[in-house]
Amino acid sequence: MALTTPYSEKTDEQRAICEMVRQFADEQILPNAEHYDHEDEFPGPIVEQMKELGLFGVTIPEEYGGMGLDLTTYAMIVEELSRGWISISGVINTHFIGSYLLMKFGTEEQKQKYLPRMATGELRAAFSLSEPELGSDVAAIKTSAKKLPDGDMYEINGTKMWVTNGLRAGLVFTLVRTDPNAEPKHRGLTCFIAEKEPGVSKNTGAYEGFDVPPQIKKMGYKGVESTELVFDGYKTPADSILGGEEAGLNKGFPQMMDALELGRVNVAARGVGLAQRALELALRYSQERKTFGKPIAQHQAIQFKLADMATQVEAARLLTHRAARLKDAGERSDIEAGMAKLFASEAGRFCAEECLRIHGGYGYSKEYEIERIYRDAPLLLIGEGTSEIQRMVIGRKLLERHKI
């Protein structure tokens, strides 16, 4: 009989990286998450350590100062960070999407200008689609950019919404309308690399007309800011169009939809990490807490909950890794990314609720970690497209692939 090698879903490099990030989460994130969540305070010291670990440049090529790792490894890192606190993964998510857009669609000049500073975390990026009057209907974007008479500048006007890292980012990859008469409407959208002063609410000088109102107060997902962005006469050069004016004008929609596949893998990985932590807490508490003379883990009702939680965690992880690996291989992954996001976000919500139920009344108390996880979980059902939108996308794409 031939000898078989032990099964592993990770390479040696991936295993080493995941162990490093898990240790970081155990030692730096978990002990401090409650404080930052309670105060809704940006976790500056943790972010500085993430810079030192190179986590802002995970997927940026080595030639630009990054680590040059693939999406699958990045998803594993996001899972470990989210196991600690999903707000931490939020700090790098939109940054990661921005670097992907630059790497795939940016001009060489744009890459040289931004990627080296993005790799170190010195320059952080945000990603902006939503607006106050639209949610998932991206084609209905109203924020507009018009070319000025001098021929080299554009003026952007409008309001964007739900921008993670909107205040502290120095770059915002912003989708705006450049052709109001385009049919269908999504063909008139362009992605601009909008620069601003990090941490400044009202920009002046070169960035005048680009303002950031006070951050939105949220039920969960605290510590990392979610903001509006207000463009009021903001002027930016034509070469700030992603890919350059000639190649990038009115090409923003396919660029952003490509990036959203990565965003959905990222949210799926966050769901896996959150669900994993909820399972860990449930396993520990159920073996410590006693009722009727024995640990509650010995009651069949609790064992059923643990079994369902563990099964959903494993299934979500496998779906997420498959979507990431397809994207890494350059294969079509729209359905798979949607499935991973849909299932993993719902698994995160399910495991958070089951863990809270296992904790009973204590789960409702801020003394226990599950209370924070329970508030954070609903974000996953909404971010990067709601579960309902995922089902629509999956169904439509399935029919396209299997058209008779």
mmCIF file of C-alpha atoms in Angstrom:
data_model
loop_
_atom_site.group_PDB
_atom_site.id
_atom_site.type_symbol
_atom_site.label_atom_id
_atom_site.label_comp_id
_atom_site.label_asym_id
_atom_site.label_seq_id
_atom_site.Cartn_x
_atom_site.Cartn_y
_atom_site.Cartn_z
ATOM 1 C CA MET A 1 0.000 0.000 0.000
ATOM 2 C CA ALA A 2 1.346 3.417 -0.930
ATOM 3 C CA LEU A 3 2.110 5.814 1.891
ATOM 4 C CA THR A 4 -0.033 8.949 2.026
ATOM 5 C CA THR A 5 0.997 12.346 3.300
ATOM 6 C CA PRO A 6 -1.005 13.878 6.169
ATOM 7 C CA TYR A 7 -3.879 16.025 4.948
ATOM 8 C CA SER A 8 -3.469 19.753 5.431
ATOM 9 C CA GLU A 9 -5.413 22.626 3.944
ATOM 10 C CA LYS A 10 -2.481 24.986 4.530
ATOM 11 C CA THR A 11 1.050 25.119 3.144
ATOM 12 C CA ASP A 12 3.943 25.362 5.589
ATOM 13 C CA GLU A 13 4.177 29.104 4.889
ATOM 14 C CA GLN A 14 0.460 29.617 5.436
ATOM 15 C CA ARG A 15 0.571 27.622 8.660
ATOM 16 C CA ALA A 16 3.469 29.708 9.996
ATOM 17 C CA ILE A 17 1.762 32.984 9.073
ATOM 18 C CA CYS A 18 -1.551 31.907 10.620
ATOM 19 C CA GLU A 19 0.164 30.832 13.827
ATOM 20 C CA MET A 20 1.910 34.208 14.017
ATOM 21 C CA VAL A 21 -1.344 36.126 13.482
ATOM 22 C CA ARG A 22 -3.239 33.895 15.931
ATOM 23 C CA GLN A 23 -0.628 34.585 18.601
ATOM 24 C CA PHE A 24 -0.925 38.296 17.844
ATOM 25 C CA ALA A 25 -4.717 38.063 18.218
ATOM 26 C CA ASP A 26 -4.429 36.133 21.506
ATOM 27 C CA GLU A 27 -1.856 38.466 23.040
ATOM 28 C CA GLN A 28 -2.769 41.890 21.651
ATOM 29 C CA ILE A 29 -6.303 41.937 20.233
ATOM 30 C CA LEU A 30 -8.460 39.814 22.535
ATOM 31 C CA PRO A 31 -7.209 41.358 25.810
ATOM 32 C CA ASN A 32 -7.865 44.895 24.503
ATOM 33 C CA ALA A 33 -10.923 44.544 22.263
ATOM 34 C CA GLU A 34 -13.424 45.140 25.072
ATOM 35 C CA HIS A 35 -11.806 48.465 25.980
ATOM 36 C CA TYR A 36 -11.727 49.795 22.421
ATOM 37 C CA ASP A 37 -15.237 48.522 21.729
ATOM 38 C CA HIS A 38 -16.664 50.116 24.884
ATOM 39 C CA GLU A 39 -14.994 53.471 24.209
ATOM 40 C CA ASP A 40 -15.546 53.245 20.436
ATOM 41 C CA GLU A 41 -11.888 54.210 20.217
ATOM 42 C CA PHE A 42 -9.558 53.607 17.295
ATOM 43 C CA PRO A 43 -7.076 50.853 18.302
ATOM 44 C CA GLY A 44 -3.978 52.846 17.384
ATOM 45 C CA PRO A 45 -1.363 50.731 19.239
ATOM 46 C CA ILE A 46 -2.707 47.526 17.688
ATOM 47 C CA VAL A 47 -2.652 49.074 14.212
ATOM 48 C CA GLU A 48 0.965 50.176 14.713
ATOM 49 C CA GLN A 49 1.897 46.588 15.542
ATOM 50 C CA MET A 50 0.057 45.429 12.426
ATOM 51 C CA LYS A 51 2.274 47.762 10.401
ATOM 52 C CA GLU A 52 5.371 46.214 11.977
ATOM 53 C CA LEU A 53 4.095 42.732 11.103
ATOM 54 C CA GLY A 54 3.687 43.801 7.471
ATOM 55 C CA LEU A 55 -0.048 43.109 7.409
ATOM 56 C CA PHE A 56 -0.866 46.196 5.330
ATOM 57 C CA GLY A 57 1.239 44.864 2.461
ATOM 58 C CA VAL A 58 0.256 41.201 2.558
ATOM 59 C CA THR A 59 -0.845 40.999 -1.096
ATOM 60 C CA ILE A 60 1.257 43.868 -2.509
ATOM 61 C CA PRO A 61 4.112 42.533 -4.700
ATOM 62 C CA GLU A 62 7.607 42.456 -3.229
ATOM 63 C CA GLU A 63 8.855 44.902 -5.869
ATOM 64 C CA TYR A 64 6.642 47.545 -4.207
ATOM 65 C CA GLY A 65 7.665 46.596 -0.674
ATOM 66 C CA GLY A 66 4.912 44.091 0.144
ATOM 67 C CA MET A 67 4.864 40.386 0.953
ATOM 68 C CA GLY A 68 3.397 39.265 -2.363
ATOM 69 C CA LEU A 69 1.055 36.672 -0.868
ATOM 70 C CA ASP A 70 -2.097 35.336 -2.497
ATOM 71 C CA LEU A 71 -5.767 35.951 -1.672
ATOM 72 C CA THR A 72 -6.120 32.555 0.010
ATOM 73 C CA THR A 73 -3.387 33.376 2.525
ATOM 74 C CA TYR A 74 -4.886 36.821 3.055
ATOM 75 C CA ALA A 75 -8.286 35.242 3.784
ATOM 76 C CA MET A 76 -6.651 33.008 6.394
ATOM 77 C CA ILE A 77 -5.064 36.084 8.005
ATOM 78 C CA VAL A 78 -8.418 37.897 8.045
ATOM 79 C CA GLU A 79 -10.018 34.887 9.737
ATOM 80 C CA GLU A 80 -7.437 34.964 12.515
ATOM 81 C CA LEU A 81 -7.754 38.732 13.002
ATOM 82 C CA SER A 82 -11.558 38.506 13.047
ATOM 83 C CA ARG A 83 -11.403 35.738 15.611
ATOM 84 C CA GLY A 84 -9.893 38.429 17.805
ATOM 85 C CA TRP A 85 -12.178 41.302 16.752
ATOM 86 C CA ILE A 86 -13.728 41.980 13.363
ATOM 87 C CA SER A 87 -13.057 45.710 13.648
ATOM 88 C CA ILE A 88 -9.344 44.972 13.358
ATOM 89 C CA SER A 89 -9.872 43.200 10.049
ATOM 90 C CA GLY A 90 -11.961 46.189 8.968
ATOM 91 C CA VAL A 91 -8.896 48.412 9.310
ATOM 92 C CA ILE A 92 -7.140 46.528 6.510
ATOM 93 C CA ASN A 93 -10.074 45.360 4.370
ATOM 94 C CA THR A 94 -10.736 48.492 2.317
ATOM 95 C CA HIS A 95 -6.979 49.117 2.224
ATOM 96 C CA PHE A 96 -6.572 45.675 0.689
ATOM 97 C CA ILE A 97 -9.299 46.333 -1.901
ATOM 98 C CA GLY A 98 -7.592 49.590 -2.841
ATOM 99 C CA SER A 99 -4.235 47.905 -3.324
ATOM 100 C CA TYR A 100 -5.895 45.214 -5.459
ATOM 101 C CA LEU A 101 -7.498 47.851 -7.692
ATOM 102 C CA LEU A 102 -4.129 49.549 -8.125
ATOM 103 C CA MET A 103 -2.298 46.296 -8.839
ATOM 104 C CA LYS A 104 -4.825 45.143 -11.446
ATOM 105 C CA PHE A 105 -5.982 48.349 -13.087
ATOM 106 C CA GLY A 106 -3.570 51.126 -12.078
ATOM 107 C CA THR A 107 -0.939 52.676 -14.322
ATOM 108 C CA GLU A 108 2.689 51.999 -13.468
ATOM 109 C CA GLU A 109 2.991 55.610 -12.331
ATOM 110 C CA GLN A 110 0.040 55.135 -9.947
ATOM 111 C CA LYS A 111 1.534 51.923 -8.591
ATOM 112 C CA GLN A 112 4.924 53.542 -7.993
ATOM 113 C CA LYS A 113 3.300 56.554 -6.360
ATOM 114 C CA TYR A 114 1.073 54.721 -3.875
ATOM 115 C CA LEU A 115 1.893 51.032 -3.362
ATOM 116 C CA PRO A 116 5.231 51.356 -1.494
ATOM 117 C CA ARG A 117 3.626 53.606 1.151
ATOM 118 C CA MET A 118 0.524 51.432 1.267
ATOM 119 C CA ALA A 119 2.666 48.336 1.865
ATOM 120 C CA THR A 120 4.079 49.828 5.075
ATOM 121 C CA GLY A 121 0.729 51.162 6.257
ATOM 122 C CA GLU A 122 2.043 54.742 6.124
ATOM 123 C CA LEU A 123 -0.697 55.446 3.576
ATOM 124 C CA ARG A 124 -4.061 53.785 4.125
ATOM 125 C CA ALA A 125 -6.862 53.389 1.605
ATOM 126 C CA ALA A 126 -10.654 53.391 1.701
ATOM 127 C CA PHE A 127 -13.215 52.174 -0.820
ATOM 128 C CA SER A 128 -16.453 54.020 -1.587
ATOM 129 C CA LEU A 129 -19.541 52.892 -3.486
ATOM 130 C CA SER A 130 -22.645 53.562 -1.367
ATOM 131 C CA GLU A 131 -24.566 56.826 -1.168
ATOM 132 C CA PRO A 132 -27.292 58.044 1.225
ATOM 133 C CA GLU A 133 -30.123 57.361 -1.242
ATOM 134 C CA LEU A 134 -28.918 54.038 -2.613
ATOM 135 C CA GLY A 135 -27.698 50.797 -1.128
ATOM 136 C CA SER A 136 -26.943 47.908 -3.459
ATOM 137 C CA ASP A 137 -28.110 49.745 -6.605
ATOM 138 C CA VAL A 138 -24.654 50.857 -7.683
ATOM 139 C CA ALA A 139 -25.825 51.945 -11.136
ATOM 140 C CA ALA A 140 -27.943 54.658 -9.487
ATOM 141 C CA ILE A 141 -24.897 56.575 -8.206
ATOM 142 C CA LYS A 142 -25.443 60.352 -8.275
ATOM 143 C CA THR A 143 -22.058 61.677 -7.137
ATOM 144 C CA SER A 144 -20.611 63.163 -10.303
ATOM 145 C CA ALA A 145 -17.310 64.238 -11.801
ATOM 146 C CA LYS A 146 -17.178 66.807 -14.586
ATOM 147 C CA LYS A 147 -14.135 67.764 -16.602
ATOM 148 C CA LEU A 148 -13.171 71.413 -16.216
ATOM 149 C CA PRO A 149 -12.478 73.678 -19.203
ATOM 150 C CA ASP A 150 -8.686 73.559 -18.753
ATOM 151 C CA GLY A 151 -8.860 69.911 -19.791
ATOM 152 C CA ASP A 152 -6.648 68.435 -17.087
ATOM 153 C CA MET A 153 -8.841 68.585 -13.974
ATOM 154 C CA TYR A 154 -12.125 67.069 -12.837
ATOM 155 C CA GLU A 155 -14.502 68.461 -10.240
ATOM 156 C CA ILE A 156 -16.347 65.986 -7.997
ATOM 157 C CA ASN A 157 -19.616 66.805 -6.235
ATOM 158 C CA GLY A 158 -21.847 64.570 -4.151
ATOM 159 C CA THR A 159 -22.061 62.533 -0.950
ATOM 160 C CA LYS A 160 -20.865 59.000 -0.278
ATOM 161 C CA MET A 161 -21.938 56.839 2.657
ATOM 162 C CA TRP A 162 -20.735 53.967 4.876
ATOM 163 C CA VAL A 163 -17.049 54.458 4.134
ATOM 164 C CA THR A 164 -14.917 52.318 6.428
ATOM 165 C CA ASN A 165 -11.649 54.109 7.314
ATOM 166 C CA GLY A 166 -13.166 57.226 5.758
ATOM 167 C CA LEU A 167 -11.480 59.620 8.169
ATOM 168 C CA ARG A 168 -8.005 58.129 8.579
ATOM 169 C CA ALA A 169 -7.453 57.031 4.987
ATOM 170 C CA GLY A 170 -5.274 59.132 2.697
ATOM 171 C CA LEU A 171 -6.731 57.613 -0.470
ATOM 172 C CA VAL A 172 -10.349 56.845 -1.277
ATOM 173 C CA PHE A 173 -11.149 54.751 -4.336
ATOM 174 C CA THR A 174 -14.409 56.455 -5.218
ATOM 175 C CA LEU A 175 -16.941 55.439 -7.862
ATOM 176 C CA VAL A 176 -18.667 58.450 -9.437
ATOM 177 C CA ARG A 177 -20.729 59.261 -12.512
ATOM 178 C CA THR A 178 -18.841 60.794 -15.435
ATOM 179 C CA ASP A 179 -21.375 60.190 -18.197
ATOM 180 C CA PRO A 180 -24.933 61.119 -17.135
ATOM 181 C CA ASN A 181 -26.364 59.990 -20.478
ATOM 182 C CA ALA A 182 -24.849 56.503 -20.566
ATOM 183 C CA GLU A 183 -27.186 53.582 -21.288
ATOM 184 C CA PRO A 184 -27.193 51.323 -19.446
ATOM 185 C CA LYS A 185 -26.345 53.610 -16.562
ATOM 186 C CA HIS A 186 -23.474 51.563 -15.137
ATOM 187 C CA ARG A 187 -21.416 52.315 -18.252
ATOM 188 C CA GLY A 188 -21.093 55.934 -17.208
ATOM 189 C CA LEU A 189 -19.177 55.316 -13.952
ATOM 190 C CA THR A 190 -15.505 56.020 -13.274
ATOM 191 C CA CYS A 191 -13.254 55.185 -10.323
ATOM 192 C CA PHE A 192 -11.159 58.083 -9.042
ATOM 193 C CA ILE A 193 -8.237 57.781 -6.635
ATOM 194 C CA ALA A 194 -9.266 60.697 -4.446
ATOM 195 C CA GLU A 195 -6.475 61.949 -2.182
ATOM 196 C CA LYS A 196 -7.017 63.769 1.103
ATOM 197 C CA GLU A 197 -5.318 64.561 4.391
ATOM 198 C CA PRO A 198 -5.571 61.545 6.748
ATOM 199 C CA GLY A 199 -7.437 62.263 9.983
ATOM 200 C CA VAL A 200 -8.706 65.685 8.889
ATOM 201 C CA SER A 201 -12.444 66.373 8.809
ATOM 202 C CA LYS A 202 -12.349 69.530 6.683
ATOM 203 C CA ASN A 203 -9.629 69.524 4.072
ATOM 204 C CA THR A 204 -7.989 72.690 2.760
ATOM 205 C CA GLY A 205 -5.415 73.566 0.152
ATOM 206 C CA ALA A 206 -4.963 70.912 -2.540
ATOM 207 C CA TYR A 207 -7.746 68.812 -0.992
ATOM 208 C CA GLU A 208 -10.304 71.579 -0.489
ATOM 209 C CA GLY A 209 -13.850 70.440 -1.083
ATOM 210 C CA PHE A 210 -13.330 66.964 0.384
ATOM 211 C CA ASP A 211 -14.887 66.798 3.864
ATOM 212 C CA VAL A 212 -15.564 63.995 6.347
ATOM 213 C CA PRO A 213 -18.562 64.524 8.690
ATOM 214 C CA PRO A 214 -18.484 63.025 12.216
ATOM 215 C CA GLN A 215 -18.341 59.238 12.157
ATOM 216 C CA ILE A 216 -21.574 57.257 12.226
ATOM 217 C CA LYS A 217 -22.455 55.722 15.592
ATOM 218 C CA LYS A 218 -23.130 52.016 15.259
ATOM 219 C CA MET A 219 -24.517 49.104 17.264
ATOM 220 C CA GLY A 220 -21.316 47.121 16.757
ATOM 221 C CA TYR A 221 -18.203 47.206 14.569
ATOM 222 C CA LYS A 222 -16.835 49.916 16.807
ATOM 223 C CA GLY A 223 -13.307 51.287 16.959
ATOM 224 C CA VAL A 224 -12.974 51.508 13.181
ATOM 225 C CA GLU A 225 -14.772 54.531 11.768
ATOM 226 C CA SER A 226 -17.630 54.434 9.281
ATOM 227 C CA THR A 227 -18.262 57.837 7.744
ATOM 228 C CA GLU A 228 -19.918 59.906 5.078
ATOM 229 C CA LEU A 229 -17.747 61.700 2.531
ATOM 230 C CA VAL A 230 -18.845 65.045 1.138
ATOM 231 C CA PHE A 231 -17.418 66.287 -2.158
ATOM 232 C CA ASP A 232 -18.193 69.943 -2.766
ATOM 233 C CA GLY A 233 -16.145 71.338 -5.608
ATOM 234 C CA TYR A 234 -13.279 68.902 -4.974
ATOM 235 C CA LYS A 235 -10.764 69.134 -7.827
ATOM 236 C CA THR A 236 -8.556 66.247 -8.862
ATOM 237 C CA PRO A 237 -6.308 65.744 -11.907
ATOM 238 C CA ALA A 238 -7.291 63.516 -14.819
ATOM 239 C CA ASP A 239 -4.444 61.152 -13.976
ATOM 240 C CA SER A 240 -6.201 60.332 -10.693
ATOM 241 C CA ILE A 241 -8.633 58.197 -12.718
ATOM 242 C CA LEU A 242 -7.820 54.571 -11.949
ATOM 243 C CA GLY A 243 -5.835 53.278 -14.914
ATOM 244 C CA GLY A 244 -5.486 56.750 -16.411
ATOM 245 C CA GLU A 245 -8.044 58.808 -18.321
ATOM 246 C CA GLU A 246 -7.679 56.987 -21.627
ATOM 247 C CA ALA A 247 -8.070 53.475 -20.199
ATOM 248 C CA GLY A 248 -10.129 54.155 -17.088
ATOM 249 C CA LEU A 249 -12.780 56.723 -18.003
ATOM 250 C CA ASN A 250 -16.265 55.160 -17.707
ATOM 251 C CA LYS A 251 -14.694 51.799 -16.799
ATOM 252 C CA GLY A 252 -15.280 52.072 -13.055
ATOM 253 C CA PHE A 253 -18.182 49.636 -12.783
ATOM 254 C CA PRO A 254 -16.381 46.476 -13.982
ATOM 255 C CA GLN A 255 -13.322 47.482 -11.972
ATOM 256 C CA MET A 256 -15.326 47.798 -8.767
ATOM 257 C CA MET A 257 -17.338 44.628 -9.401
ATOM 258 C CA ASP A 258 -14.078 42.717 -9.809
ATOM 259 C CA ALA A 259 -12.864 44.121 -6.500
ATOM 260 C CA LEU A 260 -16.143 43.240 -4.789
ATOM 261 C CA GLU A 261 -15.430 39.552 -5.386
ATOM 262 C CA LEU A 262 -12.406 39.997 -3.145
ATOM 263 C CA GLY A 263 -14.459 42.034 -0.705
ATOM 264 C CA ARG A 264 -16.961 39.199 -0.425
ATOM 265 C CA VAL A 265 -14.205 36.682 0.241
ATOM 266 C CA ASN A 266 -12.931 39.052 2.914
ATOM 267 C CA VAL A 267 -16.349 39.316 4.594
ATOM 268 C CA ALA A 268 -16.696 35.544 4.391
ATOM 269 C CA ALA A 269 -13.348 35.148 6.154
ATOM 270 C CA ARG A 270 -14.524 37.566 8.819
ATOM 271 C CA GLY A 271 -17.632 35.432 9.301
ATOM 272 C CA VAL A 272 -15.496 32.332 9.720
ATOM 273 C CA GLY A 273 -13.280 34.033 12.303
ATOM 274 C CA LEU A 274 -16.219 35.384 14.294
ATOM 275 C CA ALA A 275 -18.009 32.021 14.183
ATOM 276 C CA GLN A 276 -14.831 30.235 15.241
ATOM 277 C CA ARG A 277 -14.457 32.466 18.283
ATOM 278 C CA ALA A 278 -18.122 31.989 19.223
ATOM 279 C CA LEU A 279 -17.613 28.221 19.022
ATOM 280 C CA GLU A 280 -14.508 28.406 21.213
ATOM 281 C CA LEU A 281 -16.354 30.428 23.846
ATOM 282 C CA ALA A 282 -19.332 28.062 23.750
ATOM 283 C CA LEU A 283 -17.130 24.993 24.137
ATOM 284 C CA ARG A 284 -15.314 26.495 27.108
ATOM 285 C CA TYR A 285 -18.343 27.879 28.919
ATOM 286 C CA SER A 286 -20.439 24.739 28.415
ATOM 287 C CA GLN A 287 -17.773 22.660 30.150
ATOM 288 C CA GLU A 288 -17.385 25.096 33.066
ATOM 289 C CA ARG A 289 -21.043 25.926 33.762
ATOM 290 C CA LYS A 290 -22.978 23.324 35.749
ATOM 291 C CA THR A 291 -26.725 22.721 36.048
ATOM 292 C CA PHE A 292 -28.563 19.819 37.596
ATOM 293 C CA GLY A 293 -25.317 18.524 39.018
ATOM 294 C CA LYS A 294 -23.253 18.290 35.827
ATOM 295 C CA PRO A 295 -21.606 20.530 33.184
ATOM 296 C CA ILE A 296 -24.163 21.756 30.677
ATOM 297 C CA ALA A 297 -21.968 20.281 27.922
ATOM 298 C CA GLN A 298 -23.247 16.882 29.025
ATOM 299 C CA HIS A 299 -26.831 17.833 28.205
ATOM 300 C CA GLN A 300 -27.848 16.661 24.752
ATOM 301 C CA ALA A 301 -29.541 19.982 23.947
ATOM 302 C CA ILE A 302 -26.193 21.774 24.336
ATOM 303 C CA GLN A 303 -24.297 19.123 22.400
ATOM 304 C CA PHE A 304 -26.672 19.574 19.472
ATOM 305 C CA LYS A 305 -25.965 23.315 19.478
ATOM 306 C CA LEU A 306 -22.207 22.714 19.556
ATOM 307 C CA ALA A 307 -22.487 20.192 16.730
ATOM 308 C CA ASP A 308 -24.426 22.595 14.509
ATOM 309 C CA MET A 309 -22.009 25.435 15.258
ATOM 310 C CA ALA A 310 -18.899 23.380 14.483
ATOM 311 C CA THR A 311 -20.415 22.069 11.255
ATOM 312 C CA GLN A 312 -21.258 25.573 10.056
ATOM 313 C CA VAL A 313 -17.780 26.854 10.907
ATOM 314 C CA GLU A 314 -16.107 24.107 8.888
ATOM 315 C CA ALA A 315 -18.469 24.473 5.934
ATOM 316 C CA ALA A 316 -18.021 28.245 5.886
ATOM 317 C CA ARG A 317 -14.239 27.901 6.004
ATOM 318 C CA LEU A 318 -14.190 25.461 3.076
ATOM 319 C CA LEU A 319 -16.460 27.668 0.955
ATOM 320 C CA THR A 320 -14.275 30.695 1.712
ATOM 321 C CA HIS A 321 -11.030 28.935 0.835
ATOM 322 C CA ARG A 322 -12.523 27.591 -2.396
ATOM 323 C CA ALA A 323 -13.638 31.058 -3.529
ATOM 324 C CA ALA A 324 -10.221 32.489 -2.699
ATOM 325 C CA ARG A 325 -8.344 29.733 -4.504
ATOM 326 C CA LEU A 326 -10.457 30.122 -7.628
ATOM 327 C CA LYS A 327 -9.694 33.849 -7.674
ATOM 328 C CA ASP A 328 -5.988 33.137 -7.170
ATOM 329 C CA ALA A 329 -6.097 30.728 -10.117
ATOM 330 C CA GLY A 330 -7.588 33.442 -12.312
ATOM 331 C CA GLU A 331 -10.829 31.541 -12.709
ATOM 332 C CA ARG A 332 -14.343 32.913 -12.574
ATOM 333 C CA SER A 333 -15.454 33.106 -8.944
ATOM 334 C CA ASP A 334 -18.493 35.387 -8.816
ATOM 335 C CA ILE A 335 -20.854 32.605 -7.742
ATOM 336 C CA GLU A 336 -18.357 31.070 -5.346
ATOM 337 C CA ALA A 337 -17.520 34.398 -3.690
ATOM 338 C CA GLY A 338 -21.235 35.121 -3.305
ATOM 339 C CA MET A 339 -21.877 31.683 -1.830
ATOM 340 C CA ALA A 340 -18.985 32.028 0.601
ATOM 341 C CA LYS A 341 -20.120 35.477 1.709
ATOM 342 C CA LEU A 342 -23.744 34.376 2.064
ATOM 343 C CA PHE A 343 -23.053 31.206 4.009
ATOM 344 C CA ALA A 344 -20.201 32.452 6.186
ATOM 345 C CA SER A 345 -21.993 35.638 7.245
ATOM 346 C CA GLU A 346 -25.097 33.679 8.154
ATOM 347 C CA ALA A 347 -22.912 31.145 9.977
ATOM 348 C CA GLY A 348 -21.358 33.979 11.965
ATOM 349 C CA ARG A 349 -24.781 35.235 13.003
ATOM 350 C CA PHE A 350 -25.981 31.710 13.832
ATOM 351 C CA CYS A 351 -22.938 30.813 15.923
ATOM 352 C CA ALA A 352 -23.019 34.135 17.776
ATOM 353 C CA GLU A 353 -26.662 33.607 18.715
ATOM 354 C CA GLU A 354 -26.176 29.962 19.716
ATOM 355 C CA CYS A 355 -23.174 30.907 21.855
ATOM 356 C CA LEU A 356 -25.221 33.611 23.561
ATOM 357 C CA ARG A 357 -28.009 31.093 24.229
ATOM 358 C CA ILE A 358 -25.505 28.660 25.737
ATOM 359 C CA HIS A 359 -24.279 31.427 28.034
ATOM 360 C CA GLY A 360 -27.848 32.149 29.100
ATOM 361 C CA GLY A 361 -28.300 35.391 31.027
ATOM 362 C CA TYR A 362 -24.537 35.898 31.243
ATOM 363 C CA GLY A 363 -24.382 36.132 27.466
ATOM 364 C CA TYR A 364 -26.444 39.306 27.694
ATOM 365 C CA SER A 365 -23.933 40.840 30.078
ATOM 366 C CA LYS A 366 -21.032 42.998 28.955
ATOM 367 C CA GLU A 367 -18.840 41.007 31.340
ATOM 368 C CA TYR A 368 -18.708 38.258 28.717
ATOM 369 C CA GLU A 369 -17.074 38.513 25.296
ATOM 370 C CA ILE A 370 -20.018 36.994 23.453
ATOM 371 C CA GLU A 371 -22.065 40.168 24.022
ATOM 372 C CA ARG A 372 -19.649 42.091 21.775
ATOM 373 C CA ILE A 373 -19.549 39.323 19.181
ATOM 374 C CA TYR A 374 -23.351 39.230 19.092
ATOM 375 C CA ARG A 375 -23.447 42.976 18.290
ATOM 376 C CA ASP A 376 -20.736 42.667 15.657
ATOM 377 C CA ALA A 377 -22.258 39.743 13.750
ATOM 378 C CA PRO A 378 -25.102 41.627 11.956
ATOM 379 C CA LEU A 379 -22.569 43.746 10.059
ATOM 380 C CA LEU A 380 -21.562 40.648 8.114
ATOM 381 C CA LEU A 381 -25.123 40.203 6.869
ATOM 382 C CA ILE A 382 -25.053 43.689 5.332
ATOM 383 C CA GLY A 383 -21.475 44.554 4.295
ATOM 384 C CA GLU A 384 -20.404 43.949 0.650
ATOM 385 C CA GLY A 385 -24.020 43.182 -0.273
ATOM 386 C CA THR A 386 -26.806 41.838 1.909
ATOM 387 C CA SER A 387 -27.703 38.152 2.082
ATOM 388 C CA GLU A 388 -30.686 38.902 -0.118
ATOM 389 C CA ILE A 389 -28.476 40.539 -2.740
ATOM 390 C CA GLN A 390 -26.085 37.556 -2.600
ATOM 391 C CA ARG A 391 -28.978 35.209 -3.343
ATOM 392 C CA MET A 392 -30.009 37.372 -6.295
ATOM 393 C CA VAL A 393 -26.456 37.445 -7.638
ATOM 394 C CA ILE A 394 -25.945 33.708 -7.167
ATOM 395 C CA GLY A 395 -29.262 32.864 -8.814
ATOM 396 C CA ARG A 396 -28.699 35.184 -11.776
ATOM 397 C CA LYS A 397 -25.135 33.985 -12.339
ATOM 398 C CA LEU A 398 -26.192 30.337 -12.098
ATOM 399 C CA LEU A 399 -28.722 30.876 -14.856
ATOM 400 C CA GLU A 400 -26.088 32.620 -16.982
ATOM 401 C CA ARG A 401 -23.640 29.736 -16.561
ATOM 402 C CA HIS A 402 -26.239 27.069 -17.250
ATOM 403 C CA LYS A 403 -28.349 28.747 -19.900
ATOM 404 C CA ILE A 404 -30.252 26.336 -22.139
#
